[in-house]
Coordinates of C-alpha atoms and ligand atoms in Angstrom, one line a residue:
M124 CA -34.6 34.4 -61.2
A125 CA -33.7 31.5 -59.0
E126 CA -35.9 28.4 -59.1
R127 CA -38.3 28.4 -56.1
K128 CA -37.4 25.5 -53.7
Q129 CA -39.7 23.9 -51.3
I130 CA -39.0 24.3 -47.7
R131 CA -38.4 20.9 -45.9
L132 CA -37.3 19.7 -42.5
L133 CA -33.8 18.7 -42.4
D134 CA -32.9 14.9 -41.8
D135 CA -31.6 14.3 -38.2
T136 CA -28.1 13.2 -39.6
V137 CA -27.9 16.6 -41.4
I138 CA -28.9 18.4 -38.3
N139 CA -26.4 16.5 -36.1
K140 CA -23.6 17.3 -38.5
I141 CA -24.5 21.1 -38.6
A142 CA -24.7 21.1 -34.8
A143 CA -21.3 19.1 -34.7
G144 CA -19.8 22.2 -36.2
E145 CA -20.5 24.1 -33.0
V146 CA -19.7 21.6 -30.5
V147 CA -16.9 19.8 -32.1
E148 CA -14.3 22.3 -33.2
R149 CA -11.2 20.0 -33.0
P150 CA -10.1 16.8 -31.2
A151 CA -9.7 18.7 -28.0
S152 CA -13.6 19.5 -28.0
V153 CA -14.3 15.8 -28.2
V154 CA -12.0 15.2 -25.2
K155 CA -13.7 18.0 -23.4
E156 CA -17.2 16.6 -23.9
L157 CA -16.3 13.0 -23.0
V158 CA -14.4 14.0 -19.9
E159 CA -17.2 16.2 -18.8
N160 CA -19.7 13.4 -19.2
A161 CA -17.5 11.1 -17.2
L162 CA -17.3 13.7 -14.4
D163 CA -21.1 14.1 -14.5
A164 CA -21.4 10.4 -14.3
G165 CA -19.5 10.6 -10.9
A166 CA -16.4 8.8 -12.1
T167 CA -13.3 8.6 -9.8
R168 CA -11.1 7.5 -12.5
I169 CA -10.9 8.7 -16.1
D170 CA -8.5 7.3 -18.7
V171 CA -7.9 9.3 -21.9
A172 CA -5.9 7.9 -24.8
I173 CA -5.1 9.9 -28.0
V174 CA -3.6 8.6 -31.2
E175 CA -2.1 11.1 -33.7
G176 CA -3.3 14.2 -32.0
G177 CA -6.9 12.8 -31.8
R178 CA -7.1 12.3 -35.6
Q179 CA -6.9 8.7 -35.4
L180 CA -8.4 7.9 -32.1
I181 CA -9.7 9.6 -28.9
A182 CA -10.7 7.1 -26.2
V183 CA -12.2 8.1 -22.9
E184 CA -13.0 5.4 -20.3
D185 CA -14.5 6.1 -16.9
N186 CA -15.8 4.1 -13.8
G187 CA -18.9 6.4 -13.4
C188 CA -22.5 5.3 -13.2
G189 CA -22.8 3.9 -16.6
M190 CA -25.9 3.5 -18.8
T191 CA -28.5 0.8 -19.2
R192 CA -29.1 -0.4 -22.7
D193 CA -32.1 2.0 -23.2
D194 CA -30.1 4.9 -22.0
A195 CA -27.1 4.0 -24.1
L196 CA -29.4 4.0 -27.1
L197 CA -31.0 7.4 -26.1
S198 CA -27.7 9.1 -25.3
V199 CA -26.7 9.2 -28.9
E200 CA -29.9 10.9 -29.9
R201 CA -30.0 14.7 -30.2
H202 CA -31.3 16.6 -27.2
A203 CA -31.3 13.5 -25.1
T204 CA -30.0 14.3 -21.7
S205 CA -30.4 13.1 -18.1
K206 CA -29.3 16.4 -16.7
I207 CA -32.2 18.8 -17.0
R208 CA -35.9 18.5 -17.5
D209 CA -37.0 22.0 -18.4
I210 CA -35.8 25.4 -19.0
H211 CA -35.7 26.4 -15.3
D212 CA -33.2 23.7 -14.7
V213 CA -30.9 25.4 -17.1
E214 CA -30.7 28.4 -14.6
N215 CA -29.6 26.2 -11.8
V216 CA -27.5 23.6 -13.6
M217 CA -24.5 22.5 -11.8
S218 CA -23.5 19.5 -14.0
M219 CA -20.9 20.0 -16.8
G220 CA -23.4 19.1 -19.5
F221 CA -27.0 19.8 -20.0
R222 CA -27.7 20.3 -23.8
G223 CA -27.7 16.8 -24.7
E224 CA -25.8 17.4 -27.9
A225 CA -22.3 16.0 -27.6
L226 CA -23.1 12.3 -28.0
A227 CA -25.3 13.0 -31.0
A228 CA -22.9 15.4 -32.6
I229 CA -19.6 13.5 -32.2
P230 CA -20.9 10.2 -33.7
S231 CA -22.2 12.1 -36.6
V232 CA -18.7 13.3 -37.6
S233 CA -16.7 10.1 -36.7
R234 CA -16.7 6.4 -36.3
F235 CA -18.0 6.0 -32.7
T236 CA -18.3 3.3 -30.3
L237 CA -19.8 3.5 -26.9
R238 CA -19.6 0.7 -24.3
S239 CA -21.4 1.1 -21.0
R240 CA -22.6 -0.9 -18.1
V241 CA -24.4 -0.1 -14.9
A242 CA -22.9 -1.9 -11.8
E243 CA -26.2 -3.7 -11.0
E244 CA -26.2 -5.5 -14.2
P245 CA -23.9 -8.3 -15.2
G246 CA -23.3 -7.1 -18.7
G247 CA -23.2 -3.9 -20.7
T248 CA -24.1 -2.7 -24.1
E249 CA -22.1 -1.6 -27.1
V250 CA -23.4 1.0 -29.5
I251 CA -21.7 1.7 -32.8
V252 CA -22.5 4.8 -34.9
E253 CA -20.7 5.8 -38.0
G254 CA -21.2 9.2 -39.6
G255 CA -24.4 9.6 -37.7
R256 CA -25.8 6.1 -38.7
M257 CA -26.5 3.5 -36.0
V258 CA -24.5 0.5 -37.3
D259 CA -24.8 -2.0 -34.5
V260 CA -26.1 -2.5 -30.9
R261 CA -25.0 -5.6 -29.0
D262 CA -24.3 -6.9 -25.5
A263 CA -20.9 -6.4 -24.4
G264 CA -18.7 -7.9 -21.5
C265 CA -17.3 -4.6 -19.8
P266 CA -16.6 -3.3 -16.3
P267 CA -19.2 -0.9 -14.8
G268 CA -18.9 2.5 -16.3
T269 CA -18.5 3.9 -19.9
A270 CA -15.9 3.8 -22.5
V271 CA -16.1 5.8 -25.7
E272 CA -13.9 5.5 -28.7
V273 CA -13.9 8.2 -31.4
R274 CA -12.0 7.3 -34.6
N275 CA -11.3 9.2 -37.7
L276 CA -12.7 12.4 -36.5
F277 CA -14.2 14.5 -39.4
Y278 CA -13.6 11.6 -41.9
N279 CA -17.0 12.6 -43.5
V280 CA -16.4 16.4 -43.4
P281 CA -13.4 17.0 -45.4
A282 CA -13.8 20.8 -45.0
R283 CA -13.3 20.3 -41.3
R284 CA -10.5 17.9 -41.5
K285 CA -8.6 20.3 -43.6
F286 CA -8.7 22.8 -40.8
L287 CA -7.2 20.4 -38.3
R288 CA -3.8 21.7 -37.4
S289 CA -0.7 19.6 -37.0
I290 CA -0.7 16.6 -34.7
Q291 CA 1.5 18.6 -32.4
T292 CA -0.8 21.5 -32.3
E293 CA -3.8 19.5 -31.6
T294 CA -1.9 17.5 -29.0
V295 CA -1.1 20.8 -27.2
H296 CA -4.8 21.7 -27.1
I297 CA -5.6 18.4 -25.7
R298 CA -3.0 18.5 -23.0
Q299 CA -4.0 22.0 -22.0
L300 CA -7.6 20.9 -21.6
F301 CA -6.7 17.8 -19.8
L302 CA -4.7 20.0 -17.4
M303 CA -7.7 22.2 -16.6
Y304 CA -9.9 19.2 -15.6
A305 CA -7.1 17.7 -13.7
L306 CA -6.9 21.0 -11.7
A307 CA -10.5 21.2 -11.0
F308 CA -10.9 17.7 -9.8
P309 CA -7.9 16.7 -7.8
E310 CA -10.0 14.0 -6.3
V311 CA -10.5 12.1 -9.6
G312 CA -7.7 9.8 -10.7
M313 CA -6.9 10.8 -14.4
S314 CA -4.5 9.6 -17.1
L315 CA -3.6 10.8 -20.5
T316 CA -1.7 8.5 -23.0
L317 CA -0.4 9.8 -26.2
D318 CA 0.4 7.5 -29.0
G319 CA 0.7 4.7 -26.5
R320 CA 3.0 6.7 -24.2
P321 CA 1.9 7.7 -20.8
D322 CA 1.8 11.5 -20.5
Y323 CA 0.0 12.3 -17.2
Q324 CA -0.8 9.7 -14.6
L325 CA -2.6 11.3 -11.7
T326 CA -3.7 9.2 -8.7
A327 CA -7.2 9.7 -7.2
G328 CA -8.1 11.3 -3.9
L329 CA -5.6 14.0 -4.0
E330 CA -5.7 17.3 -2.4
M331 CA -5.2 20.4 -4.6
D332 CA -1.6 20.9 -3.5
E333 CA -0.6 17.5 -4.2
R334 CA -2.1 17.7 -7.7
L335 CA -0.3 21.1 -8.3
H336 CA 2.9 19.4 -7.6
Q337 CA 2.1 16.6 -10.2
L338 CA 1.2 19.2 -12.8
F339 CA 3.6 22.0 -12.4
D340 CA 7.3 22.5 -11.7
R341 CA 8.4 23.0 -8.3
S342 CA 9.4 26.7 -8.7
L343 CA 6.1 27.5 -10.0
V344 CA 4.1 25.8 -7.2
Q345 CA 6.4 27.5 -4.7
S346 CA 5.5 30.9 -5.9
L347 CA 1.7 30.3 -5.6
R348 CA 0.0 32.2 -2.9
P349 CA -3.6 31.1 -1.9
V350 CA -6.4 33.2 -2.9
S351 CA -9.6 33.2 -0.9
L352 CA -12.2 35.8 -0.6
R353 CA -16.0 35.8 -0.4
Q354 CA -18.1 39.0 -0.8
G355 CA -21.8 38.3 -0.6
D356 CA -22.6 35.4 -2.9
V357 CA -19.5 35.6 -4.9
A358 CA -16.4 33.7 -3.9
V359 CA -13.0 33.6 -5.5
R360 CA -10.5 31.0 -4.5
G361 CA -7.2 29.4 -5.9
Y362 CA -3.8 30.5 -6.3
A363 CA -1.9 33.5 -7.6
A364 CA 1.7 33.1 -8.6
S365 CA 4.2 35.7 -7.4
P366 CA 4.6 38.5 -10.1
A367 CA 8.1 37.4 -10.7
C368 CA 6.7 34.3 -12.7
H369 CA 5.1 36.0 -15.7
R370 CA 4.3 34.7 -19.2
S371 CA 3.8 36.2 -22.6
D372 CA 0.3 35.1 -22.9
R373 CA -2.9 34.1 -20.9
N374 CA -2.3 30.3 -21.4
S375 CA -1.2 30.0 -17.8
Q376 CA -4.3 31.5 -16.5
Y377 CA -6.6 28.7 -15.4
I378 CA -10.1 30.1 -14.7
F379 CA -13.0 28.0 -13.4
I380 CA -16.5 29.2 -13.0
N381 CA -18.5 27.0 -10.7
R382 CA -15.8 24.5 -11.3
R383 CA -16.1 24.6 -15.1
P384 CA -13.2 25.6 -17.1
A385 CA -14.6 28.9 -18.6
S386 CA -13.7 32.4 -19.2
A387 CA -15.1 35.9 -19.6
A388 CA -13.3 38.9 -20.8
L389 CA -14.0 40.5 -17.5
V390 CA -12.0 38.0 -15.5
G391 CA -8.9 38.6 -17.7
Y392 CA -9.2 42.4 -17.2
A393 CA -9.6 41.9 -13.4
I394 CA -6.6 39.7 -13.2
Q395 CA -4.5 42.2 -15.2
Q396 CA -5.7 45.0 -13.1
S397 CA -4.8 43.2 -9.8
Y398 CA -1.2 42.8 -11.1
E399 CA -1.0 46.1 -12.8
S400 CA 2.0 47.8 -11.1
L401 CA 3.8 44.6 -10.6
L402 CA 4.4 43.2 -14.1
P403 CA 6.3 44.5 -17.0
K404 CA 4.2 45.6 -19.9
G405 CA 2.6 43.0 -22.1
R406 CA 3.2 40.1 -19.6
Y407 CA 0.6 38.0 -17.9
P408 CA 0.5 36.6 -14.4
V409 CA 0.0 32.8 -13.6
V410 CA -3.3 32.3 -11.7
I411 CA -5.5 29.4 -11.0
L412 CA -8.9 30.9 -10.1
F413 CA -12.1 29.3 -9.0
L414 CA -15.1 31.6 -9.1
D415 CA -18.0 30.4 -7.3
L416 CA -21.5 32.1 -7.4
P417 CA -25.1 30.9 -7.4
P418 CA -25.8 29.3 -10.7
D419 CA -28.6 31.8 -11.4
R420 CA -26.1 34.7 -11.4
V421 CA -24.2 33.2 -14.4
D422 CA -25.3 32.4 -17.8
V423 CA -23.4 29.4 -19.2
N424 CA -25.7 29.0 -22.0
V425 CA -24.2 31.6 -24.2
H426 CA -21.7 29.4 -26.0
P427 CA -22.4 25.9 -27.2
A428 CA -19.2 24.7 -25.7
K429 CA -19.9 26.7 -22.6
K430 CA -16.5 28.4 -23.0
E431 CA -17.7 31.9 -22.5
V432 CA -20.0 32.9 -19.7
R433 CA -21.9 36.0 -18.8
F434 CA -22.4 37.4 -15.4
R435 CA -25.5 38.9 -14.1
T436 CA -23.6 41.3 -11.8
P437 CA -20.2 41.8 -13.5
Q438 CA -19.1 44.6 -11.4
E439 CA -19.5 42.6 -8.2
V440 CA -17.4 39.7 -9.7
R441 CA -14.7 42.0 -10.9
D442 CA -14.3 43.5 -7.5
V443 CA -13.9 40.3 -5.7
I444 CA -11.4 39.0 -8.1
I445 CA -9.4 42.2 -7.6
A446 CA -9.7 42.3 -3.9
G447 CA -9.0 38.5 -3.6
L448 CA -5.9 38.7 -5.9
T449 CA -4.5 41.8 -4.2
A450 CA -4.9 40.4 -0.7
A451 CA -3.1 37.2 -1.8
L452 CA -0.3 39.1 -3.3
L453 CA 0.1 41.0 -0.2
Q454 CA 0.4 38.0 2.0
R455 CA 4.1 37.8 1.7
A456 CA 4.9 34.3 2.7
P457 CA 2.6 31.9 0.9
V458 CA 0.4 30.8 3.7
A459 CA -0.6 27.3 4.0
P460 CA -4.3 27.3 4.6
A461 CA -6.0 24.2 5.8
A462 CA -8.0 21.9 3.5
A463 CA -10.7 24.4 2.9
A464 CA -9.5 28.0 2.4
P465 CA -10.8 30.7 4.7
I466 CA -13.4 33.0 3.0
P467 CA -13.3 36.3 4.7
E468 CA -16.6 38.1 4.6
Q469 CA -16.1 41.6 3.4
K470 CA -17.9 44.5 2.1
P471 CA -16.9 45.7 -1.3
E472 CA -14.7 48.7 -1.0
T473 CA -13.0 51.0 -3.4
L474 CA -9.5 49.7 -4.0
T475 CA -6.7 52.1 -3.4
V476 CA -3.2 51.4 -2.4
G477 CA -4.5 52.4 1.2
T478 CA -7.1 49.7 1.3
L479 CA -4.7 47.2 -0.1
L480 CA -2.2 47.8 2.4
K481 CA -4.8 47.7 5.2
A482 CA -6.0 44.5 3.6
A483 CA -2.5 43.0 4.0
S484 CA -2.4 43.6 7.7
R485 CA -5.9 42.4 8.4
P486 CA -5.9 38.9 9.8
L487 CA -7.9 36.4 7.9
P488 CA -11.0 35.2 9.7
A489 CA -11.5 31.7 10.8
E490 CA -11.9 29.0 8.1
R491 CA -15.1 27.7 6.7
R492 CA -15.3 24.5 5.0
T493 CA -17.3 23.8 1.8
P494 CA -17.7 20.1 1.6
T495 CA -18.4 20.0 -2.1
F496 CA -15.5 22.1 -3.1
P497 CA -12.4 21.6 -1.1
Y498 CA -9.4 23.7 -1.8
P499 CA -6.6 21.8 -0.3
R500 CA -3.6 23.4 1.1
L501 CA -0.2 24.2 -0.5
G502 CA 2.9 23.1 1.3
P503 CA 5.2 25.5 3.0
D504 CA 7.3 27.5 0.7
P505 CA 11.0 27.3 1.3
V506 CA 11.6 30.2 -0.9
S507 CA 10.0 32.6 1.7
S508 CA 10.0 30.6 4.9
G509 CA 13.0 32.5 6.0
K510 CA 14.9 29.5 7.2
P511 CA 18.7 29.6 7.5
P512 CA 20.4 28.0 4.6
A513 CA 20.2 24.2 4.2
A514 CA 23.3 22.1 4.5
P515 CA 25.2 22.1 1.2
A516 CA 24.1 19.6 -1.2
Q517 CA 26.3 16.7 -2.4
P518 CA 28.9 16.8 -3.7
H519 CA 30.2 19.2 -1.2
I520 CA 32.2 22.1 -2.7
P521 CA 34.2 23.9 -0.1
R522 CA 33.3 27.5 0.2
R523 CA 36.1 29.9 -0.1
E524 CA 37.3 31.5 3.0
E525 CA 37.0 34.9 2.1
L526 CA 33.3 34.7 1.2
P527 CA 31.4 37.2 3.3
P528 CA 29.3 35.7 6.1
W529 CA 25.6 35.1 6.0
A530 CA 23.5 38.2 6.9
E531 CA 20.7 37.6 9.3
P532 CA 17.2 37.5 7.9
P533 CA 15.4 40.8 8.5
Q534 CA 12.1 39.5 9.7
A535 CA 12.0 35.7 9.4
S536 CA 8.9 34.1 7.6
K537 CA 8.0 37.3 5.6
S538 CA 10.6 37.8 3.0
P539 CA 11.4 36.4 -0.3
W540 CA 14.8 35.2 1.1
G541 CA 15.9 34.7 4.6
A542 CA 19.5 34.7 5.3
F543 CA 21.6 36.0 2.5
R544 CA 25.1 36.6 1.5
L545 CA 26.2 39.6 -0.7
L546 CA 28.7 38.3 -3.1
G547 CA 29.5 41.4 -5.0
V548 CA 28.5 43.6 -8.0
V549 CA 28.6 42.7 -11.7
G550 CA 28.3 44.8 -14.7
T551 CA 28.9 47.9 -12.4
K552 CA 25.4 47.9 -11.4
Y553 CA 23.8 44.6 -10.3
L554 CA 24.2 42.9 -6.9
V555 CA 24.9 39.2 -6.8
I556 CA 23.4 37.6 -3.7
E557 CA 23.4 34.0 -2.5
T558 CA 20.3 32.8 -0.6
S559 CA 19.4 29.5 0.9
D560 CA 17.7 28.6 -2.4
G561 CA 19.9 29.9 -5.1
M562 CA 21.3 33.0 -6.6
V563 CA 19.7 36.3 -6.8
L564 CA 20.6 39.2 -9.1
L565 CA 19.3 42.4 -7.8
D566 CA 18.9 45.8 -9.5
P567 CA 19.6 48.4 -6.9
Q568 CA 17.8 51.1 -8.8
A569 CA 14.6 49.1 -9.1
A570 CA 14.9 47.9 -5.5
H571 CA 15.4 51.5 -4.3
E572 CA 12.4 52.7 -6.3
R573 CA 10.2 50.1 -4.7
L574 CA 11.2 51.0 -1.2
L575 CA 10.9 54.7 -1.8
F576 CA 7.5 54.0 -3.3
E577 CA 6.3 52.0 -0.2
R578 CA 7.7 54.5 2.2
L579 CA 6.0 57.4 0.5
I580 CA 2.7 55.4 0.5
H581 CA 2.9 54.2 4.0
G582 CA 3.8 57.6 5.3
Y583 CA 0.9 59.1 3.5
E584 CA -1.5 56.4 4.8
R585 CA -0.4 56.9 8.3
K586 CA -0.4 60.7 7.9
K587 CA 3.0 60.6 9.2
M588 CA 4.9 62.0 6.2
E589 CA 8.1 63.6 7.3
S590 CA 9.1 66.6 5.4
Q591 CA 12.6 68.0 5.1
G592 CA 13.1 71.8 4.5
L593 CA 15.4 72.7 1.6
L594 CA 18.5 74.8 2.3
A595 CA 17.8 76.8 -0.7
P596 CA 14.1 76.9 -1.7
E597 CA 13.8 76.7 -5.4
T598 CA 11.3 78.3 -7.9
V599 CA 10.2 76.1 -10.5
Q600 CA 8.6 77.3 -13.8
L601 CA 6.2 74.8 -15.6
T602 CA 4.2 74.6 -18.8
P603 CA 0.6 75.7 -18.4
A604 CA -0.6 72.1 -18.5
E605 CA 1.9 70.9 -15.9
A606 CA 1.1 73.9 -13.7
N607 CA -2.5 73.2 -13.9
A608 CA -2.0 69.7 -12.8
V609 CA 0.2 70.8 -9.9
K610 CA -2.3 73.4 -8.9
K611 CA -5.1 71.1 -8.7
N612 CA -3.1 68.7 -6.5
I613 CA -1.3 71.0 -4.1
E614 CA -3.0 69.5 -1.2
L615 CA -2.1 65.9 -2.1
L616 CA 1.5 67.0 -2.6
E617 CA 1.5 68.7 0.8
S618 CA 0.2 65.6 2.5
M619 CA 3.0 63.6 1.0
G620 CA 5.6 66.0 2.4
F621 CA 6.2 68.5 -0.3
G622 CA 6.3 72.1 0.8
I623 CA 4.9 73.8 -2.3
S624 CA 3.2 77.1 -2.9
E625 CA 2.1 79.1 -6.0
F626 CA 4.5 81.8 -6.9
G627 CA 3.0 83.7 -9.8
S628 CA 1.6 82.2 -13.0
D629 CA 2.8 78.7 -13.7
T630 CA 5.6 79.1 -11.3
F631 CA 6.0 77.4 -7.8
L632 CA 8.1 77.8 -4.9
V633 CA 9.3 74.5 -3.4
D634 CA 10.8 74.7 0.0
A635 CA 10.5 71.2 1.4
L636 CA 10.5 67.5 0.1
P637 CA 9.5 64.2 1.6
A638 CA 12.3 63.4 4.0
C639 CA 12.9 59.9 2.6
F640 CA 14.1 61.5 -0.6
G641 CA 17.3 63.1 0.8
E642 CA 19.1 65.7 -1.3
L643 CA 17.3 66.3 -4.6
S644 CA 16.7 69.0 -7.1
A645 CA 13.1 70.1 -6.5
H646 CA 13.2 71.5 -9.9
T647 CA 13.9 68.3 -11.7
L648 CA 11.4 66.3 -9.4
L649 CA 8.5 68.5 -9.8
R650 CA 8.9 68.8 -13.7
D651 CA 9.4 65.1 -14.1
M652 CA 6.7 64.3 -11.8
A653 CA 4.1 66.6 -13.7
A654 CA 5.2 65.1 -17.1
D655 CA 5.2 61.5 -15.9
V656 CA 1.8 61.9 -14.2
E657 CA 0.5 63.5 -17.2
R658 CA 1.7 60.8 -19.5
S659 CA 0.5 58.0 -17.3
G660 CA -3.0 59.5 -17.2
T661 CA -5.0 60.5 -14.3
S662 CA -8.0 58.4 -15.0
R663 CA -7.9 56.5 -11.6
G664 CA -7.9 59.8 -9.6
G665 CA -10.8 61.1 -11.6
G666 CA -8.9 64.0 -13.0
R667 CA -6.8 64.4 -9.9
W668 CA -3.3 62.8 -9.4
S669 CA -3.6 59.6 -7.4
V670 CA -1.2 59.1 -4.5
E671 CA 0.3 56.1 -6.4
A672 CA 0.9 58.1 -9.6
V673 CA 2.7 60.8 -7.8
A674 CA 4.7 58.4 -5.7
R675 CA 5.7 56.4 -8.7
A676 CA 6.9 59.4 -10.6
A677 CA 8.7 60.8 -7.6
C678 CA 10.5 57.7 -7.0
R679 CA 11.7 57.4 -10.5
T680 CA 13.3 60.8 -10.3
A681 CA 14.7 60.3 -6.9
V682 CA 16.4 57.1 -7.9
H683 CA 17.8 58.3 -11.1
S684 CA 19.9 60.9 -9.4
K685 CA 21.7 58.8 -6.9
M686 CA 23.2 55.4 -7.1
N687 CA 26.5 54.9 -5.6
L688 CA 26.1 52.5 -2.8
T689 CA 28.7 51.5 -0.1
E690 CA 28.6 47.9 1.0
P691 CA 26.6 48.5 4.2
E692 CA 24.0 50.4 2.0
M693 CA 23.8 47.4 -0.3
K694 CA 23.3 45.0 2.6
R695 CA 20.6 47.4 4.0
L696 CA 18.9 47.5 0.6
V697 CA 18.7 43.8 0.3
Q698 CA 17.3 43.4 3.7
D699 CA 14.9 46.2 3.2
L700 CA 13.7 44.7 0.0
A701 CA 13.1 41.5 1.6
S702 CA 10.6 43.0 3.9
A703 CA 8.9 45.1 1.4
D704 CA 5.2 44.5 0.6
M705 CA 5.8 43.8 -2.9
P706 CA 9.5 42.9 -3.2
Y707 CA 9.5 41.5 -6.8
T708 CA 9.0 44.6 -8.9
C709 CA 9.5 48.2 -9.0
P710 CA 6.5 50.6 -8.9
H711 CA 6.7 50.6 -12.7
G712 CA 6.6 47.0 -13.0
R713 CA 10.1 46.2 -13.9
P714 CA 11.6 43.3 -12.0
T715 CA 13.8 44.2 -9.0
V716 CA 15.3 40.7 -8.9
I717 CA 16.1 37.7 -11.1
F718 CA 16.3 34.5 -9.3
M719 CA 18.0 31.3 -10.2
S720 CA 17.4 28.3 -7.9
F721 CA 20.0 25.7 -7.2
N722 CA 17.6 23.2 -8.8
E723 CA 17.6 25.2 -12.0
M724 CA 21.4 25.4 -12.0
D725 CA 21.7 21.7 -11.5
R726 CA 19.3 21.2 -14.3
K727 CA 21.3 23.6 -16.6
F728 CA 24.4 21.9 -15.7
G729 CA 23.0 18.4 -16.5
K730 CA 23.1 17.2 -13.0
K731 CA 19.4 16.4 -12.7
Ligands
ADP1036 P1 -25.3 16.2 -21.8 O1 -24.1 15.9 -21.2 O2 -25.4 17.5 -22.2 O3 -26.5 15.6 -21.0 P2 -24.4 14.3 -23.9 O4 -24.9 14.2 -25.3 O5 -23.1 14.7 -23.7 O6 -25.3 15.4 -23.2 O7 -24.8 13.0 -23.1 C1 -26.2 12.6 -23.2 C2 -26.5 11.8 -21.9 O8 -25.9 10.6 -22.0 C3 -26.1 12.3 -20.6 O9 -27.2 13.3 -20.2 C4 -25.9 11.2 -19.8 O10 -27.1 10.8 -19.3 C5 -25.5 10.1 -20.7 N1 -24.0 9.9 -20.7 C6 -23.2 10.4 -21.5 N2 -21.9 9.9 -21.2 C7 -22.0 9.2 -20.1 C8 -21.0 8.7 -19.3 N3 -19.7 8.6 -19.6 N4 -21.5 8.0 -18.2 C9 -22.8 7.8 -18.0 N5 -23.7 8.5 -18.6 C10 -23.3 9.2 -19.8
MG1037 MG1 -22.2 15.9 -22.2

């Protein structure tokens, strides 16, 4: 039997080291805690310096409120915080920190120096802690604000040190984190220095759009559409990139909850659902989303680093995100909202293609300014501004005479391209188009599918589905499962323009099709539709087919059977696609167009 051991209270240094395991996972966590403290201190300037991915040194300096000597000494104690007083405050906390742990935990696993001064006093204080032991406290000459240096992280916790990844990996984590705060606080000047080299240098007092331009490349910024919706107490704002820019993981989804970088599984699902029919499988959209809700509706105290949060009313949050994103995606031209984005008040409604299409045409109500949280505007987007082409860039290469003339934009200001010129066909199937911003490769099949899909849905919504009688009505024999699905949905099919009736067991008579399909085998169409709809599931329609699913399947079949376009037809297709609601993907999520901007070409040719 094991020897009985006495219970004893742990030493503070031991407790801090254990706690450090939760708060300080890696160098980026130290950066996070220190930057948050600087923000909580009201800093307008935060400078971060990193050496060797943070293993050697992490230094964060701010010009915030600073600390008196007493406070500086207290700050490195466990559970010492100025941000809350009792448990009720936790429910309403708006500051980044409140647990009072970081400045106790970090010094317990590093060599730590803190220098701080309040503006009213002539001098400041320096506190040095090594491995949790206070080594020195002295007067220090320093500017108002606080500077923290963390050296040799985990030097006294070999197990942890071993888990540190390569300098490069740790640096990526730090940069990603820095980016999050830089996004959330465009008004704060921030810099990041890596091994003595400046990485980011962001000026203070910026609007969000200016900061976006500093942080991301131009083509991404141009594809962003503002998101702005409030339903009840929950508001979602930010930007959604066009479905054409997708990524292989969620790293380009910047989520903030009450302005804290944070996440919740629910948010990820909601984003994915909003882009569902617009993205290829396994791809993720780029979004920058700020969710704002009363602090008592979200529990940030689930995770020591406050990374994961829990919502009191998850359903509501989910609905707002989906409605907000969908409306944003349907605003074709990235609209430039003024400094504060408009927050339309709207009752939650069930989302169907119908409501989405309606949302697109609904004018956005007047703006409302939230002084504590401005969402500055994005500049106009030349990609979709529908401008005629700009003068050719230098050096001037004469265009060949025989190139076709520019076609006029269909509806200026709405489309992904304005004027365009059809250059030809490559690989016997893709159209090559020149626009004012670059070159577009277009897949006519995907484009055609998108257009048919929208025509079917629009016709259905407006109850103006035109139907065209078949010269020779066809009888179609289905499997029992397929037949059953068709039977349950005969009404829906009829309202979409199908003339269809039961004709004995598992057999149907089709005598009309939606007019937009043209000539088509009813036989193939019905069978493919039944199979496709069955495969893709009927969950959304609650056992019934949904309009979308039927339309999607129908379009696929229709398009597969015809694809020999004349030149006028091609032009028409390009024009029509430009004015589609969602021009960038087919209803199954494959891209309709691949775009290469002149900028990108210049870069690839080494001219930039
Ligand atoms: P928390 O942020 O959860 O309160 P910390 O351990 O991170 O806990 O910090 C403890 C306290 O030290 C804070 O509540 C704050 O009063 C003070 N403090 C920390 N960093 C700074 C800073 N950069 N400027 C001013 N005060 C700071
Ligand atoms: Mg803190």
